[in-house]
Every structure is written in C-alpha cells, then in structure tokens.
Amino acid sequence: ERAYQHLLVDLSDRVAIIRLNRPEVLNALNLALVDELVDTLERLDRDDAVRCIVLTGNERAFAAGADIMEMAEAGVVEMKRRNQFRVWDRIRWITKPIIAAVNGYALGGGCELAMACDLIIAGENARFGQPEVNLGVMPGAGGTQRLTRLVGKARALEILLTGDPITAEEAYRIGLVNRVVPTEACLDEALRLARRIAEKPPMAVRLIKEAVYKALDTTLQDGMEYERNCFYLLFATEDKAEGMRAFLEKRRPSFKGR
Ligand code: CO8
C-alpha cells in the first residue's frame, strides 16, 4: 500500500481510479498535488495490470483551479523558477486512455486538467470555466489551446473572455464532454466506459490514442501517413492474430497486450 498526500488511488477490473483529495479547498491544484498526480499517472501507465485510468474529484468539485494561495504572492521570476508546466506537459505522453469523471467545479486548471484527459463524463451539476481573466491572468495549462481546438474560436473566446462557467448541458452541446449523466451516476458511468475500453487490445487502443492526438497536431497528409504506419504496426501483434481468428471462429477474443 502506497501513501498519497493529495490523492486516493484504487484499482478494480484493470481500471485505475484516481481521486483528487483536497476537499477543503475544492481540490485546488497546488504544486504538490500536480507532482503527485503526474507521478501516479506515469506509474499506472507502466503497470500491466492497468488498462484504463479514471480521474475524478468529489460531488462538489473536480478541481476549482490552480491553488490561488500559492500564486498570490508570486512574481514572474518565481513562476519561471517553479517551471510548473514541465510537470504538466508529461500528462500528454501518458499512453493509456484517461477518462475524467467531472462533478461540480472544473475551473481554470481544473478545466484544463479535464481537457488534458481523453474523454470527459460530466455529472449534471458540473460547471466548466476558465475564470483566470477575473484574477488578472489567463490560462497557462492549455486553456486557450485545447479549448479552442475542442469547441472552436467563437465559443472558446466567450468562455475565456467572460470567465463565466458553463453548465454540463452546454459543455455537451459544444462538444467539450462526451456525455452528461445524473451527478450520482457520473463515476459509475466513467467506470463502465473504462471497463469497456479495458477489454480492448491494449496496443490498438494505444495507437488509436496516439493517432488521434497526431491529428490535432499535424497536416492531413502527415496524419494519414502516421495512421497507416500505426495500422501496419498492429499486424505484428499477437492480439491482431487473436482478434481476427476469434472473429472467424465466431468466439470472443482474449487480448493479451502483445
Ligand atoms: N485556490 C485556492 N483555494 C481555493 C480555490 C483555488 N483555486 N478555489 C476554492 N478555494 C477554497 C476557498 O478559498 C475556500 O477556502 P476557505 O474555506 O478556507 O475560505 C474553499 O476552497 C471553499 O471555496 P468557497 O468558499 O469559495 O466556495 P463557494 O462555493 O463559495 O465558491 C467557487 C466556489 C465559485 C469555485 C469559488 O471557490 C471560486 O471562485 N474559486 C476560484 C476559482 C478560480 O478562479 N480558479 C482559477 C484559478 S487560476 C488557474 O487555475 C490558473 C491555471 C494555470 C495552470 C494550472 C496548473 C495547475
């Protein structure tokens, strides 16, 4: 059993569940929490017993943003010295799918954290927003970049310039989240989805994730070529042989991740 300072971590049916655990400050993301979170994601990513990761908070908050207490007195030299986004950027390289189960506030860094995940299940009470502008700053962990790619320029600018949060229903309408479910069903729905993905051949899952992020980052031509190479690569796996054989033999495949 491992001791965590700001997280609760569980494993069931090859799905790891990470709960952000600073409820007294609505899971504000201080430096220690983000360090611990990213270390944990990387450890779970290396663990063969884990095939999918669910990240959640509590009913009141997924995360209400970066910890304002830690930033209030900081100047630019201190912020540059902290170099906190080097840790943050490592989330991008987690190979297993990460599903955010979001209830309550997902604001500022909390919204950016949800967007850094691969899929988002929202409870009806979820509120997404980038209120940094109200503090005299702006997003620093992808809020202007990921949000714009996800929902387009017009909606992104409205959210970013007003700082007003949007409801779960609105987030669904503009394509920020995959689905909206009753608040109390949010984690279960995310776990159900995670277990479905955990049954799939891990190498195919991994390359699909890689190829989709490539699509956000490159030209269509280069992306198509990338996709094709990933596709060919899967023909070297035992799971490809098993998947196609099982189809022909009309039985359920059993995937090994090799
Ligand atoms: N940082 C520190 N403490 C917080 C934060 C926060 N972001 N959010 C809430 N808290 C604390 C409150 O200070 C309060 O503490 P206390 O009980 O000691 O007074 C406790 O949590 C409960 O909060 P409230 O009493 O304010 O609860 P309400 O229900 O009245 O309001 C709100 C809930 C609307 C969510 C309100 O707390 C709020 O506006 N919070 C701040 C939201 C915000 O501005 N977030 C953006 C922060 S800036 C940012 O995220 C920059 C990202 C850059 C990169 C991030 C990398 C990690």
PDB file of C-alpha atoms and ligand atoms in Angstrom:
ATOM      1  CA  GLU A   1       0.000   0.000   0.000  1.00  0.00           C
ATOM      2  CA  ARG A   2       1.350   3.321  -1.080  1.00  0.00           C
ATOM      3  CA  ALA A   3       0.814   6.534   0.855  1.00  0.00           C
ATOM      4  CA  TYR A   4      -0.558   9.507  -1.028  1.00  0.00           C
ATOM      5  CA  GLN A   5      -0.757  13.057   0.213  1.00  0.00           C
ATOM      6  CA  HIS A   6      -3.411  14.547  -2.064  1.00  0.00           C
ATOM      7  CA  LEU A   7      -4.848  11.547  -3.927  1.00  0.00           C
ATOM      8  CA  LEU A   8      -6.833   8.378  -3.336  1.00  0.00           C
ATOM      9  CA  VAL A   9      -5.948   5.597  -5.758  1.00  0.00           C
ATOM     10  CA  ASP A  10      -7.748   2.292  -6.376  1.00  0.00           C
ATOM     11  CA  LEU A  11      -7.596  -0.480  -8.912  1.00  0.00           C
ATOM     12  CA  SER A  12     -10.519  -2.679  -9.987  1.00  0.00           C
ATOM     13  CA  ASP A  13     -11.021  -4.741 -13.138  1.00  0.00           C
ATOM     14  CA  ARG A  14      -7.887  -3.341 -14.768  1.00  0.00           C
ATOM     15  CA  VAL A  15      -9.188   0.201 -14.295  1.00  0.00           C
ATOM     16  CA  ALA A  16      -7.270   2.554 -12.004  1.00  0.00           C
ATOM     17  CA  ILE A  17      -9.276   5.248 -10.238  1.00  0.00           C
ATOM     18  CA  ILE A  18      -7.524   8.404  -9.089  1.00  0.00           C
ATOM     19  CA  ARG A  19      -9.470  10.757  -6.815  1.00  0.00           C
ATOM     20  CA  LEU A  20      -8.178  14.259  -6.242  1.00  0.00           C
ATOM     21  CA  ASN A  21      -8.348  14.677  -2.486  1.00  0.00           C
ATOM     22  CA  ARG A  22      -8.089  18.239  -1.158  1.00  0.00           C
ATOM     23  CA  PRO A  23     -11.806  18.674  -0.468  1.00  0.00           C
ATOM     24  CA  GLU A  24     -11.302  21.603   1.938  1.00  0.00           C
ATOM     25  CA  VAL A  25     -10.147  23.796  -0.974  1.00  0.00           C
ATOM     26  CA  LEU A  26     -12.341  22.264  -3.705  1.00  0.00           C
ATOM     27  CA  ASN A  27      -9.357  20.226  -4.924  1.00  0.00           C
ATOM     28  CA  ALA A  28      -7.314  23.315  -5.787  1.00  0.00           C
ATOM     29  CA  LEU A  29      -4.271  22.100  -7.710  1.00  0.00           C
ATOM     30  CA  ASN A  30      -1.185  23.029  -5.740  1.00  0.00           C
ATOM     31  CA  LEU A  31       2.283  22.095  -6.974  1.00  0.00           C
ATOM     32  CA  ALA A  32       2.500  19.061  -4.685  1.00  0.00           C
ATOM     33  CA  LEU A  33      -0.809  17.673  -5.940  1.00  0.00           C
ATOM     34  CA  VAL A  34       0.122  18.035  -9.603  1.00  0.00           C
ATOM     35  CA  ASP A  35       3.537  16.408  -8.950  1.00  0.00           C
ATOM     36  CA  GLU A  36       1.888  13.509  -7.187  1.00  0.00           C
ATOM     37  CA  LEU A  37      -0.801  13.185  -9.839  1.00  0.00           C
ATOM     38  CA  VAL A  38       1.632  13.104 -12.754  1.00  0.00           C
ATOM     39  CA  ASP A  39       3.974  10.660 -10.984  1.00  0.00           C
ATOM     40  CA  THR A  40       0.967   8.434 -10.319  1.00  0.00           C
ATOM     41  CA  LEU A  41      -0.274   8.611 -13.907  1.00  0.00           C
ATOM     42  CA  GLU A  42       3.175   7.607 -15.149  1.00  0.00           C
ATOM     43  CA  ARG A  43       3.404   4.742 -12.687  1.00  0.00           C
ATOM     44  CA  LEU A  44      -0.046   3.443 -13.689  1.00  0.00           C
ATOM     45  CA  ASP A  45       0.905   3.847 -17.334  1.00  0.00           C
ATOM     46  CA  ARG A  46       3.813   1.439 -16.780  1.00  0.00           C
ATOM     47  CA  ASP A  47       1.697  -1.054 -14.802  1.00  0.00           C
ATOM     48  CA  ASP A  48       0.495  -4.023 -16.914  1.00  0.00           C
ATOM     49  CA  ALA A  49      -2.407  -4.583 -14.513  1.00  0.00           C
ATOM     50  CA  VAL A  50      -3.893  -1.230 -15.598  1.00  0.00           C
ATOM     51  CA  ARG A  51      -5.539  -0.713 -18.969  1.00  0.00           C
ATOM     52  CA  CYS A  52      -7.507   2.476 -18.448  1.00  0.00           C
ATOM     53  CA  ILE A  53      -7.455   5.315 -15.912  1.00  0.00           C
ATOM     54  CA  VAL A  54     -10.386   7.253 -14.433  1.00  0.00           C
ATOM     55  CA  LEU A  55      -9.653  10.624 -12.852  1.00  0.00           C
ATOM     56  CA  THR A  56     -12.243  12.206 -10.589  1.00  0.00           C
ATOM     57  CA  GLY A  57     -12.831  14.583  -7.701  1.00  0.00           C
ATOM     58  CA  ASN A  58     -15.878  14.690  -5.437  1.00  0.00           C
ATOM     59  CA  GLU A  59     -19.506  15.780  -5.854  1.00  0.00           C
ATOM     60  CA  ARG A  60     -18.728  19.413  -5.167  1.00  0.00           C
ATOM     61  CA  ALA A  61     -15.603  19.808  -7.247  1.00  0.00           C
ATOM     62  CA  PHE A  62     -13.452  18.087  -9.813  1.00  0.00           C
ATOM     63  CA  ALA A  63     -10.937  20.890  -9.236  1.00  0.00           C
ATOM     64  CA  ALA A  64     -11.527  24.633  -8.751  1.00  0.00           C
ATOM     65  CA  GLY A  65      -8.264  25.553 -10.449  1.00  0.00           C
ATOM     66  CA  ALA A  66      -4.667  26.176  -9.578  1.00  0.00           C
ATOM     67  CA  ASP A  67      -4.140  26.960  -5.896  1.00  0.00           C
ATOM     68  CA  ILE A  68      -4.537  30.726  -5.714  1.00  0.00           C
ATOM     69  CA  MET A  69      -2.798  30.796  -2.305  1.00  0.00           C
ATOM     70  CA  GLU A  70       0.376  29.556  -3.996  1.00  0.00           C
ATOM     71  CA  MET A  71       0.231  32.178  -6.745  1.00  0.00           C
ATOM     72  CA  ALA A  72      -0.966  35.243  -4.867  1.00  0.00           C
ATOM     73  CA  GLU A  73       2.479  36.420  -3.772  1.00  0.00           C
ATOM     74  CA  ALA A  74       4.469  35.022  -6.686  1.00  0.00           C
ATOM     75  CA  GLY A  75       6.210  37.228  -9.250  1.00  0.00           C
ATOM     76  CA  VAL A  76       7.358  36.330 -12.715  1.00  0.00           C
ATOM     77  CA  VAL A  77      10.823  35.191 -11.626  1.00  0.00           C
ATOM     78  CA  GLU A  78       9.324  32.862  -9.032  1.00  0.00           C
ATOM     79  CA  MET A  79       6.834  31.487 -11.547  1.00  0.00           C
ATOM     80  CA  LYS A  80       9.551  30.891 -14.134  1.00  0.00           C
ATOM     81  CA  ARG A  81      11.707  29.273 -11.466  1.00  0.00           C
ATOM     82  CA  ARG A  82       8.890  26.893 -10.480  1.00  0.00           C
ATOM     83  CA  ASN A  83       8.589  25.799 -14.099  1.00  0.00           C
ATOM     84  CA  GLN A  84       5.389  24.003 -13.137  1.00  0.00           C
ATOM     85  CA  PHE A  85       4.289  23.293 -16.692  1.00  0.00           C
ATOM     86  CA  ARG A  86       7.166  20.916 -17.270  1.00  0.00           C
ATOM     87  CA  VAL A  87       5.398  18.508 -14.946  1.00  0.00           C
ATOM     88  CA  TRP A  88       2.036  19.287 -16.511  1.00  0.00           C
ATOM     89  CA  ASP A  89       3.284  18.581 -20.051  1.00  0.00           C
ATOM     90  CA  ARG A  90       4.100  14.990 -19.084  1.00  0.00           C
ATOM     91  CA  ILE A  91       0.348  14.232 -18.982  1.00  0.00           C
ATOM     92  CA  ARG A  92       0.389  14.484 -22.759  1.00  0.00           C
ATOM     93  CA  TRP A  93       2.612  11.393 -23.001  1.00  0.00           C
ATOM     94  CA  ILE A  94       0.506   9.016 -20.931  1.00  0.00           C
ATOM     95  CA  THR A  95      -0.270   6.206 -23.367  1.00  0.00           C
ATOM     96  CA  LYS A  96      -3.343   4.682 -21.684  1.00  0.00           C
ATOM     97  CA  PRO A  97      -6.762   6.303 -22.041  1.00  0.00           C
ATOM     98  CA  ILE A  98      -7.674   8.671 -19.204  1.00  0.00           C
ATOM     99  CA  ILE A  99     -11.355   9.359 -18.542  1.00  0.00           C
ATOM    100  CA  ALA A 100     -12.297  12.372 -16.435  1.00  0.00           C
ATOM    101  CA  ALA A 101     -15.448  11.925 -14.333  1.00  0.00           C
ATOM    102  CA  VAL A 102     -16.401  15.518 -13.560  1.00  0.00           C
ATOM    103  CA  ASN A 103     -18.877  16.645 -10.905  1.00  0.00           C
ATOM    104  CA  GLY A 104     -19.104  20.185  -9.594  1.00  0.00           C
ATOM    105  CA  TYR A 105     -16.468  22.791 -10.411  1.00  0.00           C
ATOM    106  CA  ALA A 106     -13.939  22.237 -13.169  1.00  0.00           C
ATOM    107  CA  LEU A 107     -12.484  25.725 -13.301  1.00  0.00           C
ATOM    108  CA  GLY A 108      -9.196  27.163 -14.523  1.00  0.00           C
ATOM    109  CA  GLY A 109      -6.519  24.496 -14.101  1.00  0.00           C
ATOM    110  CA  GLY A 110      -9.345  22.084 -13.218  1.00  0.00           C
ATOM    111  CA  CYS A 111     -10.978  22.581 -16.615  1.00  0.00           C
ATOM    112  CA  GLU A 112      -7.543  22.323 -18.229  1.00  0.00           C
ATOM    113  CA  LEU A 113      -6.927  19.069 -16.389  1.00  0.00           C
ATOM    114  CA  ALA A 114     -10.244  17.648 -17.607  1.00  0.00           C
ATOM    115  CA  MET A 115      -9.346  18.687 -21.159  1.00  0.00           C
ATOM    116  CA  ALA A 116      -5.939  17.017 -20.810  1.00  0.00           C
ATOM    117  CA  CYS A 117      -7.836  13.749 -20.277  1.00  0.00           C
ATOM    118  CA  ASP A 118      -9.019  11.788 -23.310  1.00  0.00           C
ATOM    119  CA  LEU A 119     -12.739  11.569 -22.556  1.00  0.00           C
ATOM    120  CA  ILE A 120     -14.963  13.510 -20.156  1.00  0.00           C
ATOM    121  CA  ILE A 121     -18.101  12.209 -18.451  1.00  0.00           C
ATOM    122  CA  ALA A 122     -19.928  15.065 -16.751  1.00  0.00           C
ATOM    123  CA  GLY A 123     -22.435  14.926 -13.925  1.00  0.00           C
ATOM    124  CA  GLU A 124     -25.440  17.242 -14.291  1.00  0.00           C
ATOM    125  CA  ASN A 125     -24.019  19.579 -11.659  1.00  0.00           C
ATOM    126  CA  ALA A 126     -20.664  20.021 -13.430  1.00  0.00           C
ATOM    127  CA  ARG A 127     -19.533  23.575 -14.231  1.00  0.00           C
ATOM    128  CA  PHE A 128     -16.701  24.209 -16.662  1.00  0.00           C
ATOM    129  CA  GLY A 129     -14.952  27.531 -16.939  1.00  0.00           C
ATOM    130  CA  GLN A 130     -11.732  29.464 -17.342  1.00  0.00           C
ATOM    131  CA  PRO A 131     -12.070  32.272 -14.770  1.00  0.00           C
ATOM    132  CA  GLU A 132      -8.376  33.282 -14.851  1.00  0.00           C
ATOM    133  CA  VAL A 133      -9.264  36.574 -16.542  1.00  0.00           C
ATOM    134  CA  ASN A 134     -11.065  37.598 -13.347  1.00  0.00           C
ATOM    135  CA  LEU A 135      -7.763  37.248 -11.471  1.00  0.00           C
ATOM    136  CA  GLY A 136      -5.833  39.400 -13.924  1.00  0.00           C
ATOM    137  CA  VAL A 137      -4.176  36.449 -15.628  1.00  0.00           C
ATOM    138  CA  MET A 138      -5.042  33.879 -18.280  1.00  0.00           C
ATOM    139  CA  PRO A 139      -4.914  30.102 -18.633  1.00  0.00           C
ATOM    140  CA  GLY A 140      -1.434  28.593 -18.632  1.00  0.00           C
ATOM    141  CA  ALA A 141      -2.029  24.853 -18.919  1.00  0.00           C
ATOM    142  CA  GLY A 142      -3.788  24.617 -22.267  1.00  0.00           C
ATOM    143  CA  GLY A 143      -6.949  26.640 -21.685  1.00  0.00           C
ATOM    144  CA  THR A 144      -6.521  28.803 -24.760  1.00  0.00           C
ATOM    145  CA  GLN A 145      -5.136  25.998 -26.928  1.00  0.00           C
ATOM    146  CA  ARG A 146      -7.086  22.845 -26.070  1.00  0.00           C
ATOM    147  CA  LEU A 147     -10.392  24.643 -25.545  1.00  0.00           C
ATOM    148  CA  THR A 148     -10.111  26.364 -28.924  1.00  0.00           C
ATOM    149  CA  ARG A 149      -9.388  23.090 -30.689  1.00  0.00           C
ATOM    150  CA  LEU A 150     -12.264  21.391 -28.876  1.00  0.00           C
ATOM    151  CA  VAL A 151     -15.057  23.949 -29.242  1.00  0.00           C
ATOM    152  CA  GLY A 152     -13.866  26.446 -31.860  1.00  0.00           C
ATOM    153  CA  LYS A 153     -12.745  30.074 -31.733  1.00  0.00           C
ATOM    154  CA  ALA A 154     -16.050  31.808 -31.009  1.00  0.00           C
ATOM    155  CA  ARG A 155     -17.095  29.686 -28.051  1.00  0.00           C
ATOM    156  CA  ALA A 156     -13.580  29.471 -26.664  1.00  0.00           C
ATOM    157  CA  LEU A 157     -13.186  33.248 -26.702  1.00  0.00           C
ATOM    158  CA  GLU A 158     -16.533  33.771 -24.992  1.00  0.00           C
ATOM    159  CA  ILE A 159     -15.621  31.350 -22.198  1.00  0.00           C
ATOM    160  CA  LEU A 160     -12.112  32.777 -21.859  1.00  0.00           C
ATOM    161  CA  LEU A 161     -13.020  36.471 -22.025  1.00  0.00           C
ATOM    162  CA  THR A 162     -16.061  36.405 -19.728  1.00  0.00           C
ATOM    163  CA  GLY A 163     -14.665  33.869 -17.269  1.00  0.00           C
ATOM    164  CA  ASP A 164     -18.258  32.688 -16.778  1.00  0.00           C
ATOM    165  CA  PRO A 165     -18.690  28.965 -16.200  1.00  0.00           C
ATOM    166  CA  ILE A 166     -20.889  26.890 -18.489  1.00  0.00           C
ATOM    167  CA  THR A 167     -23.222  24.074 -17.430  1.00  0.00           C
ATOM    168  CA  ALA A 168     -22.677  20.402 -18.161  1.00  0.00           C
ATOM    169  CA  GLU A 169     -25.500  20.517 -20.705  1.00  0.00           C
ATOM    170  CA  GLU A 170     -23.865  23.436 -22.537  1.00  0.00           C
ATOM    171  CA  ALA A 171     -20.487  21.682 -22.378  1.00  0.00           C
ATOM    172  CA  TYR A 172     -22.104  18.684 -24.051  1.00  0.00           C
ATOM    173  CA  ARG A 173     -23.771  20.826 -26.705  1.00  0.00           C
ATOM    174  CA  ILE A 174     -20.480  22.412 -27.756  1.00  0.00           C
ATOM    175  CA  GLY A 175     -18.547  19.144 -27.755  1.00  0.00           C
ATOM    176  CA  LEU A 176     -16.433  19.656 -24.659  1.00  0.00           C
ATOM    177  CA  VAL A 177     -17.722  16.495 -22.923  1.00  0.00           C
ATOM    178  CA  ASN A 178     -18.771  13.059 -24.133  1.00  0.00           C
ATOM    179  CA  ARG A 179     -21.984  12.789 -22.158  1.00  0.00           C
ATOM    180  CA  VAL A 180     -23.942  14.149 -19.231  1.00  0.00           C
ATOM    181  CA  VAL A 181     -25.400  11.831 -16.591  1.00  0.00           C
ATOM    182  CA  PRO A 182     -27.035  12.328 -13.183  1.00  0.00           C
ATOM    183  CA  THR A 183     -24.466  13.571 -10.697  1.00  0.00           C
ATOM    184  CA  GLU A 184     -24.545  10.432  -8.566  1.00  0.00           C
ATOM    185  CA  ALA A 185     -24.084   8.216 -11.668  1.00  0.00           C
ATOM    186  CA  CYS A 186     -21.053  10.073 -13.028  1.00  0.00           C
ATOM    187  CA  LEU A 187     -18.258   7.914 -11.627  1.00  0.00           C
ATOM    188  CA  ASP A 188     -20.118   4.665 -12.399  1.00  0.00           C
ATOM    189  CA  GLU A 189     -20.663   5.752 -15.976  1.00  0.00           C
ATOM    190  CA  ALA A 190     -16.970   6.611 -16.352  1.00  0.00           C
ATOM    191  CA  LEU A 191     -16.026   3.242 -14.844  1.00  0.00           C
ATOM    192  CA  ARG A 192     -18.384   1.415 -17.171  1.00  0.00           C
ATOM    193  CA  LEU A 193     -16.808   3.099 -20.164  1.00  0.00           C
ATOM    194  CA  ALA A 194     -13.317   2.441 -18.797  1.00  0.00           C
ATOM    195  CA  ARG A 195     -14.069  -1.276 -18.377  1.00  0.00           C
ATOM    196  CA  ARG A 196     -15.284  -1.482 -21.965  1.00  0.00           C
ATOM    197  CA  ILE A 197     -12.040   0.058 -23.161  1.00  0.00           C
ATOM    198  CA  ALA A 198     -10.036  -2.178 -20.803  1.00  0.00           C
ATOM    199  CA  GLU A 199     -11.330  -5.224 -22.705  1.00  0.00           C
ATOM    200  CA  LYS A 200      -9.893  -4.000 -25.992  1.00  0.00           C
ATOM    201  CA  PRO A 201      -6.451  -4.939 -27.280  1.00  0.00           C
ATOM    202  CA  PRO A 202      -4.118  -2.517 -25.455  1.00  0.00           C
ATOM    203  CA  MET A 203      -1.718  -1.910 -28.326  1.00  0.00           C
ATOM    204  CA  ALA A 204      -4.539  -0.976 -30.706  1.00  0.00           C
ATOM    205  CA  VAL A 205      -6.002   1.304 -28.024  1.00  0.00           C
ATOM    206  CA  ARG A 206      -2.639   2.949 -27.528  1.00  0.00           C
ATOM    207  CA  LEU A 207      -2.005   3.578 -31.215  1.00  0.00           C
ATOM    208  CA  ILE A 208      -5.539   4.898 -31.753  1.00  0.00           C
ATOM    209  CA  LYS A 209      -4.949   7.434 -28.983  1.00  0.00           C
ATOM    210  CA  GLU A 210      -1.574   8.404 -30.445  1.00  0.00           C
ATOM    211  CA  ALA A 211      -3.001   8.798 -33.926  1.00  0.00           C
ATOM    212  CA  VAL A 212      -5.911  10.980 -32.777  1.00  0.00           C
ATOM    213  CA  TYR A 213      -3.539  13.358 -30.954  1.00  0.00           C
ATOM    214  CA  LYS A 214      -1.400  13.407 -34.083  1.00  0.00           C
ATOM    215  CA  ALA A 215      -4.487  14.591 -35.969  1.00  0.00           C
ATOM    216  CA  LEU A 216      -4.698  17.641 -33.686  1.00  0.00           C
ATOM    217  CA  ASP A 217      -1.085  18.447 -34.305  1.00  0.00           C
ATOM    218  CA  THR A 218      -0.275  17.928 -37.964  1.00  0.00           C
ATOM    219  CA  THR A 219      -1.423  18.158 -41.589  1.00  0.00           C
ATOM    220  CA  LEU A 220      -3.942  15.686 -43.019  1.00  0.00           C
ATOM    221  CA  GLN A 221      -1.287  14.205 -45.296  1.00  0.00           C
ATOM    222  CA  ASP A 222       1.198  13.583 -42.496  1.00  0.00           C
ATOM    223  CA  GLY A 223      -1.558  12.353 -40.228  1.00  0.00           C
ATOM    224  CA  MET A 224      -2.772   9.825 -42.799  1.00  0.00           C
ATOM    225  CA  GLU A 225       0.763   8.530 -43.179  1.00  0.00           C
ATOM    226  CA  TYR A 226       1.132   8.284 -39.404  1.00  0.00           C
ATOM    227  CA  GLU A 227      -2.148   6.396 -39.164  1.00  0.00           C
ATOM    228  CA  ARG A 228      -1.117   3.954 -41.855  1.00  0.00           C
ATOM    229  CA  ASN A 229       2.173   3.155 -40.145  1.00  0.00           C
ATOM    230  CA  CYS A 230       0.322   2.548 -36.867  1.00  0.00           C
ATOM    231  CA  PHE A 231      -2.142   0.320 -38.729  1.00  0.00           C
ATOM    232  CA  TYR A 232       0.659  -1.774 -40.247  1.00  0.00           C
ATOM    233  CA  LEU A 233       2.417  -1.962 -36.912  1.00  0.00           C
ATOM    234  CA  LEU A 234      -0.579  -3.709 -35.344  1.00  0.00           C
ATOM    235  CA  PHE A 235      -0.179  -6.553 -37.833  1.00  0.00           C
ATOM    236  CA  ALA A 236       2.901  -7.551 -35.837  1.00  0.00           C
ATOM    237  CA  THR A 237       0.862  -8.165 -32.659  1.00  0.00           C
ATOM    238  CA  GLU A 238      -0.493 -11.418 -31.265  1.00  0.00           C
ATOM    239  CA  ASP A 239      -3.699  -9.569 -30.462  1.00  0.00           C
ATOM    240  CA  LYS A 240      -4.290  -8.923 -34.170  1.00  0.00           C
ATOM    241  CA  ALA A 241      -3.935 -12.642 -34.875  1.00  0.00           C
ATOM    242  CA  GLU A 242      -6.230 -13.455 -31.952  1.00  0.00           C
ATOM    243  CA  GLY A 243      -8.816 -10.804 -32.874  1.00  0.00           C
ATOM    244  CA  MET A 244      -9.168 -11.949 -36.467  1.00  0.00           C
ATOM    245  CA  ARG A 245      -9.044 -15.652 -35.588  1.00  0.00           C
ATOM    246  CA  ALA A 246     -11.741 -15.184 -32.938  1.00  0.00           C
ATOM    247  CA  PHE A 247     -13.939 -13.415 -35.469  1.00  0.00           C
ATOM    248  CA  LEU A 248     -13.606 -16.247 -37.959  1.00  0.00           C
ATOM    249  CA  GLU A 249     -14.205 -18.863 -35.256  1.00  0.00           C
ATOM    250  CA  LYS A 250     -17.227 -16.896 -34.002  1.00  0.00           C
ATOM    251  CA  ARG A 251     -15.967 -16.622 -30.413  1.00  0.00           C
ATOM    252  CA  ARG A 252     -14.961 -13.826 -28.069  1.00  0.00           C
ATOM    253  CA  PRO A 253     -11.323 -12.775 -28.416  1.00  0.00           C
ATOM    254  CA  SER A 254      -8.992 -12.782 -25.462  1.00  0.00           C
ATOM    255  CA  PHE A 255      -6.455  -9.981 -25.767  1.00  0.00           C
ATOM    256  CA  LYS A 256      -3.068 -10.086 -24.085  1.00  0.00           C
ATOM    257  CA  GLY A 257      -1.472  -6.750 -24.933  1.00  0.00           C
ATOM    258  CA  ARG A 258       1.218  -8.334 -27.067  1.00  0.00           C
TER     259      ARG A 258
HETATM  260  N1  CO8 B   1      -7.280  28.043  -4.941  1.00  0.00           N
HETATM  261  C1  CO8 B   1      -7.210  28.025  -3.592  1.00  0.00           C
HETATM  262  N2  CO8 B   1      -8.283  27.880  -2.780  1.00  0.00           N
HETATM  263  C2  CO8 B   1      -9.483  27.729  -3.367  1.00  0.00           C
HETATM  264  C3  CO8 B   1      -9.636  27.736  -4.755  1.00  0.00           C
HETATM  265  C4  CO8 B   1      -8.462  27.905  -5.571  1.00  0.00           C
HETATM  266  N3  CO8 B   1      -8.494  27.881  -6.916  1.00  0.00           N
HETATM  267  N4  CO8 B   1     -10.935  27.577  -5.048  1.00  0.00           N
HETATM  268  C5  CO8 B   1     -11.589  27.475  -3.857  1.00  0.00           C
HETATM  269  N5  CO8 B   1     -10.707  27.564  -2.843  1.00  0.00           N
HETATM  270  C6  CO8 B   1     -11.000  27.490  -1.403  1.00  0.00           C
HETATM  271  C7  CO8 B   1     -11.659  28.762  -0.905  1.00  0.00           C
HETATM  272  O1  CO8 B   1     -10.687  29.743  -0.643  1.00  0.00           O
HETATM  273  C8  CO8 B   1     -12.366  28.275   0.329  1.00  0.00           C
HETATM  274  O2  CO8 B   1     -11.429  28.173   1.384  1.00  0.00           O
HETATM  275  P1  CO8 B   1     -11.822  28.696   2.867  1.00  0.00           P
HETATM  276  O3  CO8 B   1     -12.943  27.767   3.272  1.00  0.00           O
HETATM  277  O4  CO8 B   1     -10.559  28.500   3.645  1.00  0.00           O
HETATM  278  O5  CO8 B   1     -12.260  30.100   2.698  1.00  0.00           O
HETATM  279  C9  CO8 B   1     -12.792  26.857  -0.034  1.00  0.00           C
HETATM  280  O6  CO8 B   1     -11.971  26.487  -1.148  1.00  0.00           O
HETATM  281  C10 CO8 B   1     -14.236  26.761  -0.467  1.00  0.00           C
HETATM  282  O7  CO8 B   1     -14.442  27.697  -1.510  1.00  0.00           O
HETATM  283  P2  CO8 B   1     -15.568  28.848  -1.451  1.00  0.00           P
HETATM  284  O8  CO8 B   1     -15.891  29.179  -0.029  1.00  0.00           O
HETATM  285  O9  CO8 B   1     -15.124  29.958  -2.328  1.00  0.00           O
HETATM  286  O10 CO8 B   1     -16.788  28.043  -2.077  1.00  0.00           O
HETATM  287  P3  CO8 B   1     -18.034  28.668  -2.889  1.00  0.00           P
HETATM  288  O11 CO8 B   1     -18.970  27.541  -3.052  1.00  0.00           O
HETATM  289  O12 CO8 B   1     -18.479  29.927  -2.244  1.00  0.00           O
HETATM  290  O13 CO8 B   1     -17.410  29.079  -4.330  1.00  0.00           O
HETATM  291  C11 CO8 B   1     -16.102  28.771  -6.326  1.00  0.00           C
HETATM  292  C12 CO8 B   1     -16.918  28.097  -5.175  1.00  0.00           C
HETATM  293  C13 CO8 B   1     -17.015  29.603  -7.197  1.00  0.00           C
HETATM  294  C14 CO8 B   1     -15.484  27.644  -7.146  1.00  0.00           C
HETATM  295  C15 CO8 B   1     -15.008  29.660  -5.703  1.00  0.00           C
HETATM  296  O14 CO8 B   1     -14.312  28.912  -4.733  1.00  0.00           O
HETATM  297  C16 CO8 B   1     -14.010  30.170  -6.702  1.00  0.00           C
HETATM  298  O15 CO8 B   1     -14.289  31.081  -7.443  1.00  0.00           O
HETATM  299  N6  CO8 B   1     -12.763  29.596  -6.705  1.00  0.00           N
HETATM  300  C17 CO8 B   1     -11.715  30.043  -7.548  1.00  0.00           C
HETATM  301  C18 CO8 B   1     -11.895  29.614  -8.975  1.00  0.00           C
HETATM  302  C19 CO8 B   1     -10.780  30.153  -9.847  1.00  0.00           C
HETATM  303  O16 CO8 B   1     -10.592  31.326 -10.010  1.00  0.00           O
HETATM  304  N7  CO8 B   1      -9.988  29.242 -10.453  1.00  0.00           N
HETATM  305  C20 CO8 B   1      -8.927  29.588 -11.339  1.00  0.00           C
HETATM  306  C21 CO8 B   1      -7.636  29.673 -10.605  1.00  0.00           C
HETATM  307  S1  CO8 B   1      -6.310  30.257 -11.645  1.00  0.00           S
HETATM  308  C22 CO8 B   1      -5.827  28.920 -12.537  1.00  0.00           C
HETATM  309  O17 CO8 B   1      -6.387  27.879 -12.437  1.00  0.00           O
HETATM  310  C23 CO8 B   1      -4.653  29.113 -13.442  1.00  0.00           C
HETATM  311  C24 CO8 B   1      -4.293  27.825 -14.181  1.00  0.00           C
HETATM  312  C25 CO8 B   1      -2.879  27.831 -14.581  1.00  0.00           C
HETATM  313  C26 CO8 B   1      -2.295  26.466 -14.693  1.00  0.00           C
HETATM  314  C27 CO8 B   1      -2.744  25.495 -13.666  1.00  0.00           C
HETATM  315  C28 CO8 B   1      -1.782  24.406 -13.402  1.00  0.00           C
HETATM  316  C29 CO8 B   1      -2.212  23.557 -12.218  1.00  0.00           C
END
